[in-house]
Coordinates of C-alpha atoms in Angstrom, one line a residue:
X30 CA 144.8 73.2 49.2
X31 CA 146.9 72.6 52.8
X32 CA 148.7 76.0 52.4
X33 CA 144.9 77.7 51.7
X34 CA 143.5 76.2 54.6
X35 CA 146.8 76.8 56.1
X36 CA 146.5 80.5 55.3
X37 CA 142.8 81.2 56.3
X38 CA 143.1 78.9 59.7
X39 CA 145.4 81.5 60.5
X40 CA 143.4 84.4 59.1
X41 CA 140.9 83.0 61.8
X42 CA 143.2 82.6 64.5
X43 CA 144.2 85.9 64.3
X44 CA 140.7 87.4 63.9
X45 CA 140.1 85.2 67.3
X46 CA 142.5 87.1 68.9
X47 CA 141.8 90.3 67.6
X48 CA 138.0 89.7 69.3
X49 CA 139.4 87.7 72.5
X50 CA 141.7 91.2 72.7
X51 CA 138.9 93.6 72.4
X52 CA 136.5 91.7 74.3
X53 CA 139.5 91.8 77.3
X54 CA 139.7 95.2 76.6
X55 CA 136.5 96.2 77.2
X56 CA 135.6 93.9 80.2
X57 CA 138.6 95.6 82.4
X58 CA 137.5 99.4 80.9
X59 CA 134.2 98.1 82.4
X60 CA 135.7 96.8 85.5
X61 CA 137.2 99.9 86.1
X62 CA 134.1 102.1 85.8
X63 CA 132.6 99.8 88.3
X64 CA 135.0 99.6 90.7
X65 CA 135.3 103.6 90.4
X66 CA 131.9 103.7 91.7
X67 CA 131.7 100.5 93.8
X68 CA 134.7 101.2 95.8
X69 CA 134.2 104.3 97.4
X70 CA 130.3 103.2 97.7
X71 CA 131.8 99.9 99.6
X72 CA 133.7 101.9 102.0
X73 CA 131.1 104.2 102.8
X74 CA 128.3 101.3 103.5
X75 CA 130.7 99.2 105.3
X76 CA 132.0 101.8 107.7
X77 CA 128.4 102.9 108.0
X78 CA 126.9 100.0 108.3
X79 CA 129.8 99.3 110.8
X80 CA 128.9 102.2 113.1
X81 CA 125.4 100.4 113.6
X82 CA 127.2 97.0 114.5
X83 CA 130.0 98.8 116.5
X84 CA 127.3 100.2 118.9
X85 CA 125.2 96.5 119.0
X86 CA 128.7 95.3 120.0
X87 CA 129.4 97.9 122.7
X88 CA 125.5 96.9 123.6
X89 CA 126.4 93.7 124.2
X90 CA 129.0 94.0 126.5
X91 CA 126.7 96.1 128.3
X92 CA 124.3 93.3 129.1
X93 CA 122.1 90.9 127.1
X94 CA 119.0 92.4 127.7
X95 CA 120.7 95.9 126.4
X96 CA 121.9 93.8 123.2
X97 CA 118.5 91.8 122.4
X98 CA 116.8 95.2 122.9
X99 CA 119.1 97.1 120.4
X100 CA 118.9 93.9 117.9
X101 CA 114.8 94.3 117.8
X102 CA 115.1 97.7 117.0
X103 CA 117.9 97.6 114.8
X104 CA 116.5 95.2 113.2
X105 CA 113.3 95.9 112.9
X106 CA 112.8 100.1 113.8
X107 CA 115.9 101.2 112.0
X108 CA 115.3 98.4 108.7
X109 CA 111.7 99.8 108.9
X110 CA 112.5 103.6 108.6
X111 CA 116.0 102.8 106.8
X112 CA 113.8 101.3 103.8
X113 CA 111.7 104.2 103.5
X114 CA 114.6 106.6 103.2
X115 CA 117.0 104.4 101.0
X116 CA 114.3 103.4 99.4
X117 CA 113.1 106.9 98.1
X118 CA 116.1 108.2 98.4
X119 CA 117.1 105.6 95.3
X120 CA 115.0 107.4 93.4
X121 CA 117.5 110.0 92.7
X122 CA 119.9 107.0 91.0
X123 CA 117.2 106.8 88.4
X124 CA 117.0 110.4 88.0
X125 CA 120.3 112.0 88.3
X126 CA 122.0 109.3 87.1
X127 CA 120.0 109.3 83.6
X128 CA 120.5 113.0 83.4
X129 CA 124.3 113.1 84.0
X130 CA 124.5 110.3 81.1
X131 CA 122.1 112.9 78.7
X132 CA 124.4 115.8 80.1
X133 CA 121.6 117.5 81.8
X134 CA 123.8 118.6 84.8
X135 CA 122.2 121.7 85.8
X136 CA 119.1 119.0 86.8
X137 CA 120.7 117.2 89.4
X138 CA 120.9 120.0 92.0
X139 CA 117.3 120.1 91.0
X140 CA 116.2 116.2 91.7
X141 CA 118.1 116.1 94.7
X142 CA 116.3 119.4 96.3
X143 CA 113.1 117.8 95.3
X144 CA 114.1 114.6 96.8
X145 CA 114.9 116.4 100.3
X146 CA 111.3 117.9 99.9
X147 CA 109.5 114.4 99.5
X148 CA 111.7 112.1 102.2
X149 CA 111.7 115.1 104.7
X150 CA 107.6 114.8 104.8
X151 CA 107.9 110.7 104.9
X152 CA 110.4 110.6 107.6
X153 CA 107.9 113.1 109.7
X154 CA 105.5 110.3 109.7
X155 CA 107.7 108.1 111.1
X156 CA 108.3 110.1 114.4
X157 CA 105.5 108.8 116.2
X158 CA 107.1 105.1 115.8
X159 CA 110.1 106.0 117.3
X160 CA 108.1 107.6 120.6
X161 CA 106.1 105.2 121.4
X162 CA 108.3 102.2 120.9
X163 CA 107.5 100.4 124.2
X164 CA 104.0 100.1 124.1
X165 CA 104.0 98.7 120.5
X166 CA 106.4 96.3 121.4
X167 CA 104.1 95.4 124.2
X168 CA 100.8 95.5 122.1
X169 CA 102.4 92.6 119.5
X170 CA 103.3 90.7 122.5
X171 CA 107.3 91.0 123.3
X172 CA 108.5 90.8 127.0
X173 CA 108.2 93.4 129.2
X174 CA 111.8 94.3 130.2
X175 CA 112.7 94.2 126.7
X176 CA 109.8 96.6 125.4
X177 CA 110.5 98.9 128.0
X178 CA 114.7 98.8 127.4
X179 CA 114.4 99.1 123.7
X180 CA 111.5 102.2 124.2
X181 CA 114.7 104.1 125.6
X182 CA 116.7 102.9 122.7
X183 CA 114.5 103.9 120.1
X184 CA 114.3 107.1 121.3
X185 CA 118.1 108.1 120.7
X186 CA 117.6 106.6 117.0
X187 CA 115.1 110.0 116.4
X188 CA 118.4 112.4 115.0
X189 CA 119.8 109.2 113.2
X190 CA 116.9 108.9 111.2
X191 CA 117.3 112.5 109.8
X192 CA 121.0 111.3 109.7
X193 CA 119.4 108.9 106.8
X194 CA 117.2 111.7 105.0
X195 CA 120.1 114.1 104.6
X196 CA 123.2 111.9 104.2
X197 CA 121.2 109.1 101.5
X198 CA 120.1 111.5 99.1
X199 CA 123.4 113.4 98.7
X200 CA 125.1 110.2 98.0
X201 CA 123.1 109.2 95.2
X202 CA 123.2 112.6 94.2
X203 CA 127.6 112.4 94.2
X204 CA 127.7 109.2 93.1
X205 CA 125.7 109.8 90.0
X206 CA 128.0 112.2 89.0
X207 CA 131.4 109.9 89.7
X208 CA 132.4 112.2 92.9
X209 CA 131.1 109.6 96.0
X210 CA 135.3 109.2 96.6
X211 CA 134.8 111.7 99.1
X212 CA 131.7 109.9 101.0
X213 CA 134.2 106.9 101.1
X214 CA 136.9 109.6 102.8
X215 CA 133.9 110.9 105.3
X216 CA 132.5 107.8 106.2
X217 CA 135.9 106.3 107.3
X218 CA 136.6 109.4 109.4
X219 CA 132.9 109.1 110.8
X220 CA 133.6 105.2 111.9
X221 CA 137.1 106.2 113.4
X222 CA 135.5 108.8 115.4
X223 CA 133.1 106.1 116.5
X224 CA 134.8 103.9 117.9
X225 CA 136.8 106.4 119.7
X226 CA 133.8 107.5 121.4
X227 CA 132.3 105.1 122.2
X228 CA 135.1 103.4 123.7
X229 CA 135.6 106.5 126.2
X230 CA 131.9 106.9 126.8
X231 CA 131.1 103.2 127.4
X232 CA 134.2 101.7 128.9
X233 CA 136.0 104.6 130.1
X234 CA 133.4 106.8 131.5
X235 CA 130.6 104.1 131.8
X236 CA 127.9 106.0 130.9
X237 CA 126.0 103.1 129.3
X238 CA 122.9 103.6 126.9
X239 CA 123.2 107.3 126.3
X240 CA 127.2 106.9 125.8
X241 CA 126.8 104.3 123.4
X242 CA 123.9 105.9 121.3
X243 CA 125.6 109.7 121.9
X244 CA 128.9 108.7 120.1
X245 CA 126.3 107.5 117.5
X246 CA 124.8 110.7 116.7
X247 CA 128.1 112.2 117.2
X248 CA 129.9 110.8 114.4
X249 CA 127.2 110.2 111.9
X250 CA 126.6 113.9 111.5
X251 CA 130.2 114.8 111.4
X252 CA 129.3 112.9 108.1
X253 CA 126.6 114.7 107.1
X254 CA 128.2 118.2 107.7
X255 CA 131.1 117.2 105.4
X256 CA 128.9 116.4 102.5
X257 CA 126.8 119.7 102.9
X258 CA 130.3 120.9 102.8
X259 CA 131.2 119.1 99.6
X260 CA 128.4 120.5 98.0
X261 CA 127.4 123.9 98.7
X262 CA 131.5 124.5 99.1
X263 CA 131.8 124.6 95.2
X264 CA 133.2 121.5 94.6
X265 CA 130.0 120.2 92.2
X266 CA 130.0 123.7 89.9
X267 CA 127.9 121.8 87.5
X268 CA 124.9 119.9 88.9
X269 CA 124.5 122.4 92.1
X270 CA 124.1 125.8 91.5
X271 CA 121.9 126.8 94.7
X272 CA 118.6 126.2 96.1
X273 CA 115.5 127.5 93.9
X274 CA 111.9 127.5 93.4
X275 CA 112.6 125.2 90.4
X276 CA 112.9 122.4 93.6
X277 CA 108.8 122.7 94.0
X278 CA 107.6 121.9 90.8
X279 CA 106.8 118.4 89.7
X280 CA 106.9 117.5 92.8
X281 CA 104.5 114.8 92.2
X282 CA 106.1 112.7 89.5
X283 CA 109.3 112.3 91.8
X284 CA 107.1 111.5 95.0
X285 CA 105.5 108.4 93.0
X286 CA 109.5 107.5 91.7
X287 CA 110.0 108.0 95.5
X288 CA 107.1 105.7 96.5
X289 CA 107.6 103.1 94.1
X290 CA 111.9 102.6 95.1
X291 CA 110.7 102.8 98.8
X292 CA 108.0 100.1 98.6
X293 CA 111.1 98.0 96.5
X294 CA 113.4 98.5 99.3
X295 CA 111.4 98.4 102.1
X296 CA 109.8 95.1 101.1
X297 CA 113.0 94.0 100.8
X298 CA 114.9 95.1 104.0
X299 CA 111.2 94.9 106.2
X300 CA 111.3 90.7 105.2
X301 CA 114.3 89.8 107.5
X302 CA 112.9 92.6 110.1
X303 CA 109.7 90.5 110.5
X304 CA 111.6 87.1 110.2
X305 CA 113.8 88.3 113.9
X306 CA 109.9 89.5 115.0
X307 CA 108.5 86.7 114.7
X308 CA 111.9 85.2 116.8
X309 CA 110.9 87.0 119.4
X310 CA 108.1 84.8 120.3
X311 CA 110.4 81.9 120.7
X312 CA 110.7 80.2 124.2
X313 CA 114.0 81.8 124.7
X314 CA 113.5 84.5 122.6
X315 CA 116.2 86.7 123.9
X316 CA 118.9 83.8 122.7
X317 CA 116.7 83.7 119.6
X318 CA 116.9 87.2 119.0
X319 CA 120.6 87.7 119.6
X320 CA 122.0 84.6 117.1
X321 CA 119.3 85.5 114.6
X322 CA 120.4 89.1 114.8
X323 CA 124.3 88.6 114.9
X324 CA 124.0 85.9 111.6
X325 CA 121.8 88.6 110.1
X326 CA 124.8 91.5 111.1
X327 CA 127.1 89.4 109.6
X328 CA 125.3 88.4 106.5
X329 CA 124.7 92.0 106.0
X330 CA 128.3 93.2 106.0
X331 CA 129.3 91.1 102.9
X332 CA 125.8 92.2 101.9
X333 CA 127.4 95.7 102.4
X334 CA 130.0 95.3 99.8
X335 CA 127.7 93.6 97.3
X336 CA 125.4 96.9 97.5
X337 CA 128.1 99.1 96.6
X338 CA 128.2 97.1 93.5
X339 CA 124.1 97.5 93.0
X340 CA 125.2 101.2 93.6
X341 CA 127.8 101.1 90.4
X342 CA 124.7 99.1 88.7
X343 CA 122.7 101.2 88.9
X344 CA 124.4 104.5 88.2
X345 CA 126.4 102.4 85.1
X346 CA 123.0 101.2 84.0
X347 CA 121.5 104.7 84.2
X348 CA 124.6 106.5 82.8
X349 CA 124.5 104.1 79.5
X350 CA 120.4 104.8 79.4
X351 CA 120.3 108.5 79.4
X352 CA 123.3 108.4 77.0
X353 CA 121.4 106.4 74.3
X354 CA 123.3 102.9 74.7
X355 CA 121.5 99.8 75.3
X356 CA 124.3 97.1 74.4
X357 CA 126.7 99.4 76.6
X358 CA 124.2 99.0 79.8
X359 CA 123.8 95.0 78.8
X360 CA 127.1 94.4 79.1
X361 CA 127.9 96.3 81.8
X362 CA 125.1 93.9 84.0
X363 CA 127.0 91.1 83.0
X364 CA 130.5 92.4 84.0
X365 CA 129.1 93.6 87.3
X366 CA 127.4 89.7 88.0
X367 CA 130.6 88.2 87.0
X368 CA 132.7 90.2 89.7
X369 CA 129.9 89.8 92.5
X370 CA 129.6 86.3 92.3
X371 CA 133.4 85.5 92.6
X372 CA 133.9 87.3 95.6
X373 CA 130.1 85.8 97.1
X374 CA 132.0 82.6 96.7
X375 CA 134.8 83.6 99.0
X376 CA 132.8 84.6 101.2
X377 CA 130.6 81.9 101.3
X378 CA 133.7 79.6 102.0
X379 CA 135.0 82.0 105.4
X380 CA 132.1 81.9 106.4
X381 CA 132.5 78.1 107.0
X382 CA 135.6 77.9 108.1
X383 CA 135.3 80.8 110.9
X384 CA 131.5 80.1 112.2
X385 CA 133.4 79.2 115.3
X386 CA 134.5 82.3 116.4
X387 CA 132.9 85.4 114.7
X388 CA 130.3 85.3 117.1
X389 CA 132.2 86.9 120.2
X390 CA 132.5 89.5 118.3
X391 CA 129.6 90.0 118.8
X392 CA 128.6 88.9 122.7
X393 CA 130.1 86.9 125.5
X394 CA 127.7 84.3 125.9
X395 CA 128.7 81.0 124.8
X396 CA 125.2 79.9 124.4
X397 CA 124.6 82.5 121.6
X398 CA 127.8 82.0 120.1
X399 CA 127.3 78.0 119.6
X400 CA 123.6 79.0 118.3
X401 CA 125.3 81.0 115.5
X402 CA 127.7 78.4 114.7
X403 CA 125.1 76.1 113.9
X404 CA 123.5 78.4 111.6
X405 CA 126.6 78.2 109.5
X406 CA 126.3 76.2 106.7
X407 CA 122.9 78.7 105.8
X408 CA 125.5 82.1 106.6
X409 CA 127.5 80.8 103.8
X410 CA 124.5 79.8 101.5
X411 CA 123.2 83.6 102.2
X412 CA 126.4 85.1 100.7
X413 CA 126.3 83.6 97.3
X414 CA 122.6 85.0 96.9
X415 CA 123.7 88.1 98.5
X416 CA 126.5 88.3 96.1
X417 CA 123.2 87.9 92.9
X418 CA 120.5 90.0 94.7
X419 CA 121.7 93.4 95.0
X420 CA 123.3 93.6 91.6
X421 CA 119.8 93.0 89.8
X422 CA 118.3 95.5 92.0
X423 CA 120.7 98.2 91.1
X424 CA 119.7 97.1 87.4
X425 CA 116.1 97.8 88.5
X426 CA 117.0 100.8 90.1
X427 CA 119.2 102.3 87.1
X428 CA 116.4 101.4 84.7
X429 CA 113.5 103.1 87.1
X430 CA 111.4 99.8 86.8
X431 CA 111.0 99.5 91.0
X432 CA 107.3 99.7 90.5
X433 CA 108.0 95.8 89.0
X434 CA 110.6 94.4 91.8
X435 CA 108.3 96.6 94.0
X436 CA 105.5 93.3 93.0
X437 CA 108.4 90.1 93.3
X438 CA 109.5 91.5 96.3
X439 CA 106.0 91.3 97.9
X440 CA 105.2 87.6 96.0
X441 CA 108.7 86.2 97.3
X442 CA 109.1 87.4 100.3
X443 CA 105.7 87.7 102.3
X444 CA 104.0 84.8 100.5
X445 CA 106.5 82.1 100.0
X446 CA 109.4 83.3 102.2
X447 CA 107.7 84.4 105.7
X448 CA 105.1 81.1 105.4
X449 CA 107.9 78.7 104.9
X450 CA 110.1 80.6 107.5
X451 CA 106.5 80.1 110.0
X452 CA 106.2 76.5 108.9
X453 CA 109.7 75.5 109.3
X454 CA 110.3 77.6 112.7
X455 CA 107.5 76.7 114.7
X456 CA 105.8 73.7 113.4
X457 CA 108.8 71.6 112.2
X458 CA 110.5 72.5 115.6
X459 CA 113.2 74.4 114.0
X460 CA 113.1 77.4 115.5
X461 CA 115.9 80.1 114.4
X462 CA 117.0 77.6 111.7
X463 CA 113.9 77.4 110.3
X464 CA 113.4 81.2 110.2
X465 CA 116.3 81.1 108.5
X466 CA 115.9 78.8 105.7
X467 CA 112.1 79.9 104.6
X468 CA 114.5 84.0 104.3
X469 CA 116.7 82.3 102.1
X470 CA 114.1 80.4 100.3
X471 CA 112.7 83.7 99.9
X472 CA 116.0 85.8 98.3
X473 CA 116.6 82.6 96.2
X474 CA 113.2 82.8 94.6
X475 CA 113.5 86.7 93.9
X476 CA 117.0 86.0 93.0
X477 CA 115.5 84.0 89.9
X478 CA 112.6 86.0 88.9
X479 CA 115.1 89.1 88.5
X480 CA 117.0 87.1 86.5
X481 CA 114.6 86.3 84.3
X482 CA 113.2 89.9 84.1
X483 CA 116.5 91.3 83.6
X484 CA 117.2 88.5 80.6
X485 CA 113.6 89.4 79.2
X486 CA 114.0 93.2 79.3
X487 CA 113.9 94.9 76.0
X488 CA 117.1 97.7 76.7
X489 CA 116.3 99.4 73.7
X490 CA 112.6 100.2 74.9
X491 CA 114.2 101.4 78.1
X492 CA 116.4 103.9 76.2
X493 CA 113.5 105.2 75.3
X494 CA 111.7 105.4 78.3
X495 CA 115.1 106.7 79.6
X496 CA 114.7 109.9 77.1
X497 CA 111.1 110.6 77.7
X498 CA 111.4 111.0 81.6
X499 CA 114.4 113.3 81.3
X500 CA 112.7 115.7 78.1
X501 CA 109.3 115.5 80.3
X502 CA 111.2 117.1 83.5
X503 CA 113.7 119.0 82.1
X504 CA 114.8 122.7 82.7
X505 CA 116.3 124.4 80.4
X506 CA 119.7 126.3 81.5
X507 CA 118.2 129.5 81.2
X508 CA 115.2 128.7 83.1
X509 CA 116.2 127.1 86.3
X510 CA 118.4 130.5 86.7
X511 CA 115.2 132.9 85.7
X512 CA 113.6 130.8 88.6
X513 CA 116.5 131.1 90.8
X514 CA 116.6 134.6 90.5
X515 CA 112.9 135.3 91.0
X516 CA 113.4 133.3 94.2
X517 CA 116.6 135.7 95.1
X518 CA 114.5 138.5 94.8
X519 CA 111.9 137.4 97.0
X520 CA 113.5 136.4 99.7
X521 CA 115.4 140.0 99.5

């Protein structure tokens, strides 16, 4: 009797191991899929991202007026038209992501041509925003000398919004297909070349404004010629095989993809843009502005990293859908959570131990600097949502149910967020603190609805849903090239 239960206790210890092996096994070949997308995607939004907050810094040490006016429309100008680009621009996750796992590859080139189509026409619409900056900053009541400043601002942002239409969509498109190592490669370059720049054309030849927003422009489309080069040079054989008439059909069904991942993003990245707004009509707004903006700058840097892991969500997610896998996509959500919230809660804990100091990064004034110390202790909460957040949007994104988020973005953040942000700010007496809290109250409540939707979601319905988008829009082989051709011949 003790040498049989001998016997099958290690029968079961070894069957414990053999599970505990595979289990391991599986969560670093997971691990390594997702760091093979999130690293290069990383890179590329932190060195992008970096080029923004490289220029606000060089702003800064221009003058405070110069930095309040480049945080409002940062903050709120570039968030507003940044959201509608990355925000339909996401679209193509959904699409060539779940057509790279089904194998379609000839589609990609397809998705992202009609994708250029869509975000081109949306970012038209935005022009007029950007040209008459001043006098809508004056209409909504911010100071004069500001309005007028950030009207000259805005209008050097008009060639880095394009920046956004091209460069966006032919990331997703790379990193759909495993090949965004090379955005990682251009984007460093791009924020090198940056700070070279600007350093000669702000300090060196003091040339102010147009020096610090000319080395912008400079080194963003170095960027964006390098992936045109990547592309049409031959080194994506498969999913690009030339521009074609093919690009103009269905145009519709990927505008209303389009729409619905804008409205999810923009929702999303608009909330803190109306939350420094509303900052502005503080007493001493321009102190308000400038610690609300540099906590958000530096929130949004750890929130950089964190997105490349939504971007490895959602491409993992889609990959897995369009292949036919639901348990693969399942556990490839909980690998990528795992890994997110371990490093949030580093961060979370720097945060707290340098609040002191990261703001002269930043500016020179010590009054903004202590303002952002005391916002601290709410920096570090931000981080371990920011580390949740992102990675349940890529989920969203990679499973093309924005339309959804689109809906608990807008419940979360504009009626419960903003009101408590208001009531907190301005009637408690709390002013940037209490903006503050009623954002975070905002992601935590989103945080736990997506949660929730993502525990509730039926992955083998999406499978499905998966394979009826892709057979409804698909090209054969031999058709895209007959379309091709006929276009060849046209334009000869």
């Amino acid at each position: 009797m003790d040498e049989s239960g001998t016997l099958e206790d290690k029968l079961l210890g070894r069957e414990s191991k053999d599970v505990n092996k595979d289990l391991k096994l599986r969560v670093w070949n997971e691990s390594k899929k997702l760091w093979r997308i999130a690293s290069p995607a990383i890179i590329t939004r932190i060195t992008t991202y970096g080029i923004l907050v490289a220029t606000q810094s060089f702003m800064g040490h221009i003058g405070e007026t110069e930095l309040a006016s480049y945080a409002v429309i940062q903050i709120f100008l570039v968030r507003f038209a940044n959201g509608i680009v990355f925000g339909m621009s996401s679209a193509l996750e959904t699409l060539c992501g779940q057509a790279f796992g089904a194998k379609q590859y000839h589609m990609m080139g397809i998705y992202l041509q009609r994708s250029w189509i869509v975000v081109l026409c949306s970012s038209a619409i935005l022009l007029p925003v950007f040209i008459f900056t001043s006098p809508l900053l004056r209409l909504i009541g911010q100071e004069e000398e500001l309005s007028e400043v950030a009207g000259k601002i805005s209008i050097w942002f008009i060639p880095i919004l394009y920046y956004f239409v091209f460069s966006m969509t032919m990331q997703k498109f790379l990193q759909a297909q495993l090949k965004n190592i090379i955005i990682g490669w251009l984007s460093s370059a791009s924020f090198v070349i940056h700070l070279i720049l600007s350093w000669l054309f702000v300090y060196k030849l003091s040339l102010g404004i147009p020096g610090a927003m000319g080395a912008m422009i400079i080194s963003t489309w170095t960027m964006v010629i390098g992936e045109f080069v990547y592309i049409f040079g031959g080194w994506c054989p498969e999913s690009w095989t030339g521009f074609s008439m093919s690009a103009f059909t269905d145009i519709w069904p990927v505008a209303k993809l389009s729409l619905s991942s804008g409205v999810m993003i923009c929702l999303e990245l608009w909330y803190n843009a109306v939350l420094v707004l509303f900052a502005g009509y503080m007493k001493n707004a321009t102190i308000a502005i400038s610690a609300f903006s540099i906590c958000l700058n530096i929130s949004t840097w750890q929130l950089m990293i964190c997105i490349g892991f939504l971007s490895a969500a959602s491409v993992r997610v889609a990959n897995e859908l369009g292949r036919g896998d639901a348990e693969a996509a399942k556990f490839s959500i909980i690998v990528n959570l795992s890994t997110t919230v371990s490093l949030g809660v580093v961060f979370s804990v720097l945060f707290l131990v340098f609040n002191h100091v990261i703001a002269y990064a930043f500016t020179s004034s010590t009054e903004v600097a202590k303002a952002v110390s005391s916002l601290a202790s709410l920096l570090s909460l931000a981080a371990l949502l920011n580390s949740i957040q992102p990675v349940l949007s890529g989920v969203a994104v990679g499973a093309g149910y924005q339309t959804v988020v689109a809906y608990v973005n807008l419940g979360c953040y504009y009626l419960a967020g903003i009101p408590i942000g208001l009531l907190l700010g301005y009637v408690a007496k709390l002013e940037a603190m209490g903006i503050w809290i009623g954002m975070l109250c905002g992601i935590a409540l989103q945080t736990l609805v997506l949660l929730w939707i993502t525990w509730r979601t039926d992955w083998n319905a999406q499978v499905e849903r998966a394979s009826q988008r892709l057979n409804k829009w698909l090209l054969a082989p031999s058709e895209e090239k007959t379309s091709h051709a006929s276009s060849d011949d046209r334009l000869v």
